[in-house]
Coordinates of C-alpha atoms in Angstrom, one line a residue:
M209 CA -13.6 17.9 -18.3
L210 CA -16.1 20.8 -18.4
L211 CA -18.6 18.9 -20.6
G212 CA -21.9 20.6 -19.7
A213 CA -20.4 23.8 -18.3
T214 CA -21.6 27.1 -19.8
D215 CA -19.1 29.2 -21.8
T216 CA -19.0 31.7 -18.9
Q217 CA -18.3 29.0 -16.3
A218 CA -15.6 27.4 -18.4
A219 CA -14.0 30.8 -19.2
Q220 CA -14.0 31.8 -15.6
A221 CA -12.4 28.6 -14.4
V222 CA -9.6 29.1 -16.9
D223 CA -9.1 32.8 -16.9
V224 CA -10.2 33.9 -13.4
P225 CA -9.7 30.8 -11.3
A226 CA -9.8 32.8 -8.0
L227 CA -13.5 33.6 -8.6
A228 CA -14.4 30.0 -9.4
L229 CA -12.6 28.8 -6.3
A230 CA -14.2 31.4 -4.1
R231 CA -17.6 29.9 -4.9
G232 CA -16.5 26.6 -3.6
V233 CA -17.5 23.1 -4.7
G234 CA -21.1 22.8 -6.0
V235 CA -23.2 19.7 -6.0
S236 CA -23.2 18.7 -9.7
R237 CA -20.5 16.8 -11.6
V238 CA -19.9 19.9 -13.7
D239 CA -19.4 22.0 -10.5
H240 CA -16.7 19.6 -9.4
E241 CA -15.0 19.7 -12.7
I242 CA -15.0 23.5 -12.8
Y243 CA -13.5 23.5 -9.4
L244 CA -10.7 21.1 -10.3
V245 CA -9.9 23.0 -13.5
A246 CA -9.7 26.2 -11.4
V247 CA -7.4 24.6 -9.0
G248 CA -5.0 23.6 -11.8
R249 CA -5.1 27.1 -13.3
M250 CA -4.6 28.8 -9.9
A251 CA -1.6 26.6 -9.3
R252 CA 0.2 28.2 -12.3
T253 CA 0.3 31.5 -10.5
S254 CA 0.1 30.5 -6.9
A255 CA 0.6 26.9 -5.8
R256 CA 0.0 28.0 -2.2
L257 CA -3.5 29.3 -2.9
A258 CA -4.3 26.2 -5.0
V259 CA -3.3 24.0 -2.2
I260 CA -5.3 26.0 0.3
A261 CA -8.4 25.7 -1.9
L262 CA -7.9 22.0 -2.5
E263 CA -7.4 21.2 1.2
K264 CA -10.3 23.4 2.2
N265 CA -12.8 21.4 0.1
A266 CA -11.1 18.0 0.2
S267 CA -14.1 16.4 2.1
R268 CA -16.5 17.5 -0.6
L269 CA -14.4 15.8 -3.4
S270 CA -14.2 12.1 -4.1
P271 CA -10.8 10.4 -3.7
Q272 CA -10.5 10.3 -7.5
E273 CA -11.3 14.0 -7.8
L274 CA -9.0 14.9 -5.0
A275 CA -6.2 13.0 -6.7
T276 CA -6.9 14.8 -10.0
G277 CA -6.7 18.2 -8.1
W278 CA -3.3 17.2 -6.7
A279 CA -2.1 16.2 -10.2
G280 CA -3.0 19.7 -11.4
V281 CA -1.0 21.3 -8.6
A282 CA 1.9 18.9 -9.1
L283 CA 2.1 19.7 -12.8
A284 CA 2.3 23.4 -12.2
A285 CA 4.8 22.9 -9.4
S286 CA 6.9 20.6 -11.6
M287 CA 7.1 23.3 -14.3
T288 CA 8.8 25.6 -11.8
L289 CA 11.0 22.9 -10.4
S290 CA 9.4 23.5 -7.0
P291 CA 10.8 21.4 -4.1
D292 CA 7.2 20.5 -3.3
A293 CA 6.4 19.0 -6.6
W294 CA 7.3 15.4 -5.7
G295 CA 5.1 15.5 -2.6
Y296 CA 2.2 16.7 -4.7
W297 CA 2.7 13.8 -7.2
Q298 CA 2.6 11.4 -4.3
K299 CA -0.8 12.8 -3.3
S300 CA -2.1 12.4 -6.9
A301 CA -1.9 8.6 -6.7
G302 CA -5.0 7.2 -8.5
A303 CA -5.5 10.1 -10.8
L304 CA -5.8 9.6 -14.5
L305 CA -2.9 11.6 -15.8
S306 CA -2.6 13.5 -19.0
Q307 CA 0.4 13.1 -21.3
D308 CA 1.9 16.3 -20.0
Q309 CA 1.4 15.2 -16.4
L310 CA 3.0 11.8 -17.1
Q311 CA 6.1 13.4 -18.7
W312 CA 6.5 15.9 -15.9
K313 CA 6.0 13.3 -13.2
S314 CA 8.7 11.3 -14.9
R315 CA 11.1 14.3 -15.0
I316 CA 10.6 15.0 -11.3
A317 CA 11.0 11.3 -10.4
L318 CA 14.4 11.5 -12.3
R319 CA 15.4 14.5 -10.3
Q320 CA 14.5 12.5 -7.1
G321 CA 16.5 9.5 -8.3
D322 CA 13.4 7.3 -7.8
W323 CA 14.0 4.8 -10.6
K324 CA 11.1 2.7 -9.5
S325 CA 8.7 5.6 -10.0
V326 CA 10.4 6.5 -13.3
R327 CA 9.7 3.0 -14.6
A328 CA 6.1 2.9 -13.4
T329 CA 5.3 6.4 -14.8
I330 CA 6.8 5.7 -18.2
E331 CA 5.1 2.4 -18.4
A332 CA 1.8 4.2 -17.8
M333 CA 2.3 6.3 -20.9
P334 CA 0.3 5.6 -24.1
P335 CA 2.4 3.4 -26.4
Q336 CA 3.2 6.2 -28.9
L337 CA 4.5 8.5 -26.2
R338 CA 6.4 5.7 -24.5
A339 CA 8.1 4.9 -27.8
D340 CA 9.5 8.4 -28.1
P341 CA 13.4 8.2 -27.8
T342 CA 13.3 10.3 -24.6
W343 CA 11.2 7.8 -22.7
T344 CA 12.6 4.8 -24.4
Y345 CA 16.0 5.9 -23.0
W346 CA 14.8 6.7 -19.5
L347 CA 12.8 3.5 -19.3
G348 CA 16.0 1.7 -20.2
R349 CA 17.9 3.5 -17.5
A350 CA 15.2 2.6 -15.0
L351 CA 15.4 -1.0 -15.9
A352 CA 19.2 -1.0 -15.9
A353 CA 19.0 0.3 -12.3
E354 CA 17.2 -2.9 -11.3
S355 CA 18.9 -6.3 -11.0
G356 CA 18.4 -9.5 -12.8
A357 CA 16.7 -9.9 -16.2
S358 CA 15.9 -6.2 -16.4
H359 CA 19.4 -5.6 -17.8
E360 CA 18.6 -7.5 -21.0
Q361 CA 15.4 -5.5 -21.4
A362 CA 17.3 -2.3 -20.9
Q363 CA 19.8 -3.2 -23.5
A364 CA 17.1 -4.0 -26.0
L365 CA 15.6 -0.6 -25.5
F366 CA 18.9 1.1 -25.9
A367 CA 19.7 -0.8 -29.1
R368 CA 16.3 0.3 -30.5
I369 CA 17.2 4.0 -30.5
A370 CA 21.0 4.0 -30.6
D371 CA 22.3 6.3 -33.2
Q372 CA 24.6 9.4 -33.3
N373 CA 22.3 12.0 -34.7
S374 CA 20.2 12.6 -31.7
F375 CA 20.7 13.4 -28.0
Y376 CA 19.1 10.2 -26.7
G377 CA 20.4 8.2 -29.6
Q378 CA 24.0 9.1 -28.5
L379 CA 23.3 8.4 -24.9
A380 CA 21.7 5.0 -25.7
M381 CA 24.7 4.2 -27.9
E382 CA 27.0 4.7 -24.9
E383 CA 24.8 2.5 -22.7
T384 CA 25.5 -0.3 -25.3
G385 CA 29.2 0.2 -24.9
R386 CA 29.9 2.4 -27.9
Q387 CA 30.8 6.0 -28.3
V388 CA 30.0 8.5 -31.0
S389 CA 32.3 8.2 -34.1
I390 CA 32.0 9.5 -37.6
P391 CA 30.7 6.9 -40.1
L392 CA 32.9 6.2 -43.0
P393 CA 31.9 8.3 -46.0
G394 CA 30.6 6.6 -49.1
R395 CA 31.8 7.1 -52.6
A396 CA 33.0 10.6 -53.4
L397 CA 30.5 12.6 -55.5
T398 CA 31.6 13.1 -59.1
P399 CA 31.1 16.3 -61.1
A400 CA 28.7 14.3 -63.2
E401 CA 26.5 13.7 -60.2
I402 CA 26.5 17.3 -59.1
A403 CA 25.9 18.8 -62.5
P404 CA 22.2 17.8 -62.7
M405 CA 21.6 19.7 -59.5
A406 CA 22.9 22.9 -61.1
A407 CA 20.5 22.3 -64.0
N408 CA 17.5 21.6 -61.8
P409 CA 14.9 24.4 -62.4
G410 CA 13.5 24.2 -58.9
L411 CA 16.9 24.4 -57.2
R412 CA 17.9 27.2 -59.5
R413 CA 14.7 29.1 -58.6
A414 CA 15.5 28.5 -55.0
L415 CA 19.0 30.1 -55.4
K416 CA 17.4 33.1 -57.1
F417 CA 15.0 33.5 -54.1
F418 CA 18.0 33.3 -51.7
S419 CA 19.9 35.9 -53.7
L420 CA 16.9 38.2 -53.4
R421 CA 16.9 37.6 -49.6
L422 CA 13.5 35.8 -49.9
R423 CA 14.6 33.0 -47.6
F424 CA 11.1 31.6 -46.9
E425 CA 10.3 31.3 -50.6
G426 CA 13.7 29.8 -51.4
T427 CA 13.5 27.2 -48.6
R428 CA 10.1 26.2 -49.8
E429 CA 11.2 25.8 -53.4
W430 CA 14.3 23.9 -52.4
N431 CA 12.5 21.5 -50.1
W432 CA 9.9 20.8 -52.7
E433 CA 12.5 19.6 -55.2
L434 CA 14.0 17.2 -52.6
R435 CA 11.0 15.0 -52.4
K436 CA 11.8 13.0 -55.5
L437 CA 15.6 12.6 -55.1
S438 CA 17.5 9.5 -54.3
E439 CA 20.1 9.3 -51.6
R440 CA 23.0 10.0 -53.9
E441 CA 21.0 12.8 -55.4
L442 CA 20.4 14.3 -52.0
L443 CA 24.1 14.3 -51.3
A444 CA 24.7 15.9 -54.7
A445 CA 22.0 18.6 -53.9
A446 CA 23.7 19.2 -50.5
E447 CA 27.0 19.6 -52.2
F448 CA 25.5 22.0 -54.8
A449 CA 24.1 24.0 -51.8
R450 CA 27.6 24.1 -50.3
Q451 CA 29.1 25.3 -53.6
N452 CA 26.6 28.2 -53.5
G453 CA 27.1 29.1 -49.9
I454 CA 23.6 28.0 -48.8
L455 CA 24.8 26.0 -45.8
D456 CA 21.5 25.7 -44.0
R457 CA 20.1 23.9 -47.0
M458 CA 23.2 21.8 -47.3
V459 CA 22.7 20.6 -43.7
N460 CA 19.0 20.0 -44.0
T461 CA 19.4 18.1 -47.3
S462 CA 22.2 15.9 -46.2
E463 CA 20.4 15.0 -43.0
R464 CA 17.7 13.3 -45.1
T465 CA 19.9 10.4 -46.2
R466 CA 19.6 7.1 -44.4
T467 CA 22.2 4.8 -45.9
E468 CA 25.0 7.1 -47.1
F469 CA 26.5 9.9 -45.0
D470 CA 28.7 12.9 -45.4
Y471 CA 29.3 14.5 -42.0
T472 CA 31.2 17.4 -43.5
Q473 CA 27.9 18.3 -45.0
R474 CA 25.9 17.7 -41.9
F475 CA 28.4 19.3 -39.5
P476 CA 30.2 22.0 -41.5
S477 CA 32.8 24.3 -39.9
P478 CA 32.7 27.5 -42.0
H479 CA 34.7 30.7 -41.1
N480 CA 37.1 28.6 -39.2
E481 CA 39.9 31.0 -40.0
I482 CA 38.0 33.6 -37.9
L483 CA 36.5 31.3 -35.3
Q484 CA 39.4 29.1 -34.3
P485 CA 41.9 31.8 -33.2
T486 CA 39.1 33.5 -31.3
V487 CA 38.0 30.4 -29.3
Q488 CA 41.6 29.3 -28.9
N489 CA 42.5 32.6 -27.3
L490 CA 39.5 32.2 -24.9
G491 CA 40.2 28.5 -24.2
L492 CA 36.8 27.5 -25.5
D493 CA 35.9 24.1 -26.9
R494 CA 35.6 24.7 -30.6
A495 CA 33.2 21.7 -31.0
W496 CA 30.8 23.3 -28.5
V497 CA 30.9 26.6 -30.3
Y498 CA 30.2 25.1 -33.6
G499 CA 27.5 23.0 -32.1
L500 CA 25.8 26.1 -30.7
I501 CA 26.1 28.0 -34.0
R502 CA 24.6 25.1 -35.9
Q503 CA 21.6 25.3 -33.6
E504 CA 21.3 29.0 -33.4
S505 CA 21.5 30.1 -37.1
R506 CA 22.3 27.0 -39.3
F507 CA 25.2 29.2 -40.4
I508 CA 23.0 31.9 -41.9
I509 CA 25.2 35.0 -41.5
D510 CA 22.3 37.5 -41.7
A511 CA 19.9 35.5 -39.6
R512 CA 17.6 37.6 -37.4
S513 CA 15.2 36.2 -34.8
G514 CA 11.8 37.5 -33.9
V515 CA 13.2 39.0 -30.6
G516 CA 16.1 40.8 -32.4
A517 CA 19.0 38.5 -32.1
S518 CA 21.3 38.8 -35.0
G519 CA 24.0 37.0 -37.0
L520 CA 25.7 33.7 -37.0
M521 CA 25.7 33.5 -33.2
Q522 CA 22.3 35.2 -32.7
V523 CA 23.6 38.0 -30.4
M524 CA 21.0 40.2 -28.8
P525 CA 21.7 44.0 -29.0
A526 CA 21.9 44.5 -25.3
T527 CA 24.2 41.5 -25.0
G528 CA 26.4 42.8 -27.8
Q529 CA 26.6 46.2 -26.0
Y530 CA 27.5 44.5 -22.7
V531 CA 30.2 42.2 -24.1
A532 CA 31.7 44.9 -26.3
K533 CA 32.1 47.1 -23.2
K534 CA 33.7 44.2 -21.2
I535 CA 36.2 43.4 -23.9
G536 CA 37.1 47.0 -24.8
L537 CA 35.5 47.1 -28.2
T538 CA 35.0 50.9 -27.9
D539 CA 33.7 51.6 -31.4
F540 CA 30.9 49.1 -31.3
V541 CA 27.5 50.0 -32.7
Q542 CA 24.5 47.8 -33.0
A543 CA 24.8 47.6 -36.8
M544 CA 28.1 45.7 -36.3
L545 CA 26.2 42.6 -35.1
T546 CA 25.8 41.5 -38.6
D547 CA 29.5 41.8 -39.3
L548 CA 30.8 38.2 -39.3
R549 CA 34.0 38.9 -37.4
T550 CA 32.3 41.1 -34.8
N551 CA 29.5 38.6 -34.3
I552 CA 31.9 35.7 -33.7
L553 CA 34.0 37.8 -31.4
L554 CA 31.0 38.9 -29.3
G555 CA 29.2 35.6 -29.4
A556 CA 32.3 33.6 -28.4
N557 CA 33.2 36.0 -25.6
Y558 CA 29.6 35.8 -24.3
M559 CA 29.8 31.9 -24.4
N560 CA 33.0 32.2 -22.4
M561 CA 31.3 34.4 -19.8
V562 CA 28.2 32.2 -19.4
L563 CA 30.5 29.1 -19.2
A564 CA 32.5 30.7 -16.4
S565 CA 29.3 31.6 -14.6
A566 CA 28.2 28.0 -15.0
D567 CA 31.5 26.8 -13.5
G568 CA 32.4 25.0 -16.7
S569 CA 29.1 23.1 -17.2
Q570 CA 28.2 23.1 -20.9
P571 CA 24.6 22.1 -20.3
L572 CA 24.0 24.9 -17.9
A573 CA 25.9 27.4 -20.0
S574 CA 24.0 26.4 -23.2
A575 CA 20.7 26.9 -21.3
A576 CA 22.0 30.4 -20.2
Y577 CA 22.9 31.3 -23.8
N578 CA 19.4 30.4 -25.0
A579 CA 17.1 31.4 -22.1
G580 CA 19.2 34.0 -20.4
P581 CA 21.6 33.7 -17.4
G582 CA 18.9 34.7 -14.9
R583 CA 16.7 31.8 -15.8
A584 CA 19.6 29.4 -15.8
R585 CA 20.7 30.6 -12.3
N586 CA 17.1 30.0 -11.1
W587 CA 17.1 26.4 -12.4
R588 CA 20.5 25.8 -10.9
A589 CA 19.3 27.2 -7.6
T590 CA 16.7 24.3 -7.4
L591 CA 19.5 21.8 -7.1
N592 CA 20.2 20.2 -3.7
G593 CA 23.3 18.4 -4.9
P594 CA 25.1 17.3 -8.0
M595 CA 22.7 16.3 -10.8
E596 CA 23.5 14.2 -13.8
G597 CA 23.7 16.5 -16.8
A598 CA 21.2 14.5 -18.9
I599 CA 18.6 14.7 -16.1
F600 CA 19.2 18.5 -15.7
A601 CA 18.7 19.0 -19.4
E602 CA 15.6 16.9 -19.5
S603 CA 14.0 18.8 -16.6
I604 CA 14.6 22.3 -18.0
P605 CA 11.1 23.9 -17.7
Y606 CA 11.1 25.7 -21.1
A607 CA 10.5 23.2 -23.9
E608 CA 12.4 25.3 -26.4
T609 CA 15.5 25.5 -24.1
R610 CA 15.2 21.9 -23.2
S611 CA 15.4 20.9 -26.9
Y612 CA 18.0 23.5 -27.6
V613 CA 20.4 22.2 -25.0
K614 CA 20.0 18.7 -26.2
N615 CA 20.7 19.6 -29.8
V616 CA 23.7 21.8 -29.0
L617 CA 25.4 19.1 -27.0
A618 CA 24.6 16.3 -29.5
N619 CA 25.9 18.6 -32.2
A620 CA 29.1 19.3 -30.2
T621 CA 29.7 15.6 -29.7
N622 CA 29.6 15.0 -33.4
Y623 CA 31.8 18.0 -34.1
A624 CA 34.4 16.7 -31.6
A625 CA 34.3 13.3 -33.3
L626 CA 34.8 15.0 -36.6
F627 CA 37.6 17.3 -35.5
D628 CA 39.5 14.8 -33.3
N629 CA 38.9 11.8 -35.6
K630 CA 38.2 9.6 -32.5
P631 CA 35.2 8.4 -30.6
Q632 CA 33.5 10.9 -28.2
S633 CA 31.3 10.7 -25.1
L634 CA 28.2 12.8 -24.8
K635 CA 27.9 11.6 -21.2
A636 CA 31.3 13.0 -20.4
R637 CA 30.4 16.3 -22.1
L638 CA 27.2 16.5 -20.0
G639 CA 29.0 15.7 -16.8
V640 CA 27.1 16.8 -13.6
V641 CA 25.5 20.1 -12.8
R642 CA 26.3 21.3 -9.3
P643 CA 24.6 23.8 -7.1
G644 CA 26.3 27.2 -7.2
G645 CA 26.3 30.7 -6.0
A646 CA 24.8 33.7 -7.7
G647 CA 27.7 34.1 -10.2
N648 CA 28.1 37.1 -12.4
Q649 CA 24.9 39.0 -13.2
L650 CA 25.1 38.6 -17.0
P651 CA 22.4 40.0 -19.3

């Protein structure tokens, strides 16, 4: 779109869509394209005004152009989980949809329980996008919802992505009749296999960088050395990282293996002597807590985010202050957030608070921990009835939070399998997310 438009026209359609819409639809192709872009941009801030503008000039647009305009409105409405989104998608029939539009139409179709539309929309995706595990899984589910030969097609799709190291891999595994279990470890590493890692100049340089708190440089040096290592050597390098307390590199390095696995490297449980009594006292699921920590900080004790979250559990200063007051930690000061015991105490208590506010739903509570309870409440408020946890997670509007929730719960399922030494169900952990009241107004 916008080929042939002047820079001023294009900028106005994108940055000040109200002005572009006020001029109405011109006579040229470029004028029509500018108008449609402005409709889509306006829909991001006011779907109502975008709809008014589109309906006002519907007679001046071709059926294809009108459908394109509705697709722009539908995308914006979908990303706020508007109850009108599905109706807008119906009006966009015939539009050539972008990849973002195809994905959001699929998500809204999932929320509607319209499996026929889910299948049709995913099948309209470009092959590379359709092959993504997300859409491979949901296409399989859509096929499984049909009768007849579609069941075999669905099982073939599930088998294609079934593994236990990803959210949709775990869900696909369950659709094939298996649950997540820890693979048998390979041969134990010998001191002779680990010794070369300690002598490796690149890994030693990386350790020096880490000791100087130059994490970026250390990570770059470490990763560069991994490119030439065999599977056994990767496991040995991961063990060397464990011996030196560089747990994020241990996890990252161990995750690179494809034929031999050590899940104690991939899913470590450090500081358990502090964490277990804390979560046990709160009645929290230890696997969920470790799954969240693994995603939040990769066990980097002094981790600090760009927005100021600190420590193992990435506790925000305001959150730390709030939780400390609630649990009677009267001597709390912000500097204590980097203290391991304090960070775990505050983070675990906050997890317990958001879980209670979410009525026990781990997907909803994980979303609240990442994006804030206010946003999670808003997403929950869009529900008209119980929703499958996987569909709720997939339709979270924020891409970062959507990925975060999936990773936390896939992590937690692996941790549960490791801790309990028996197969685990991600589907059971996801459960259903139900509509709820306002709940506690947590920060």
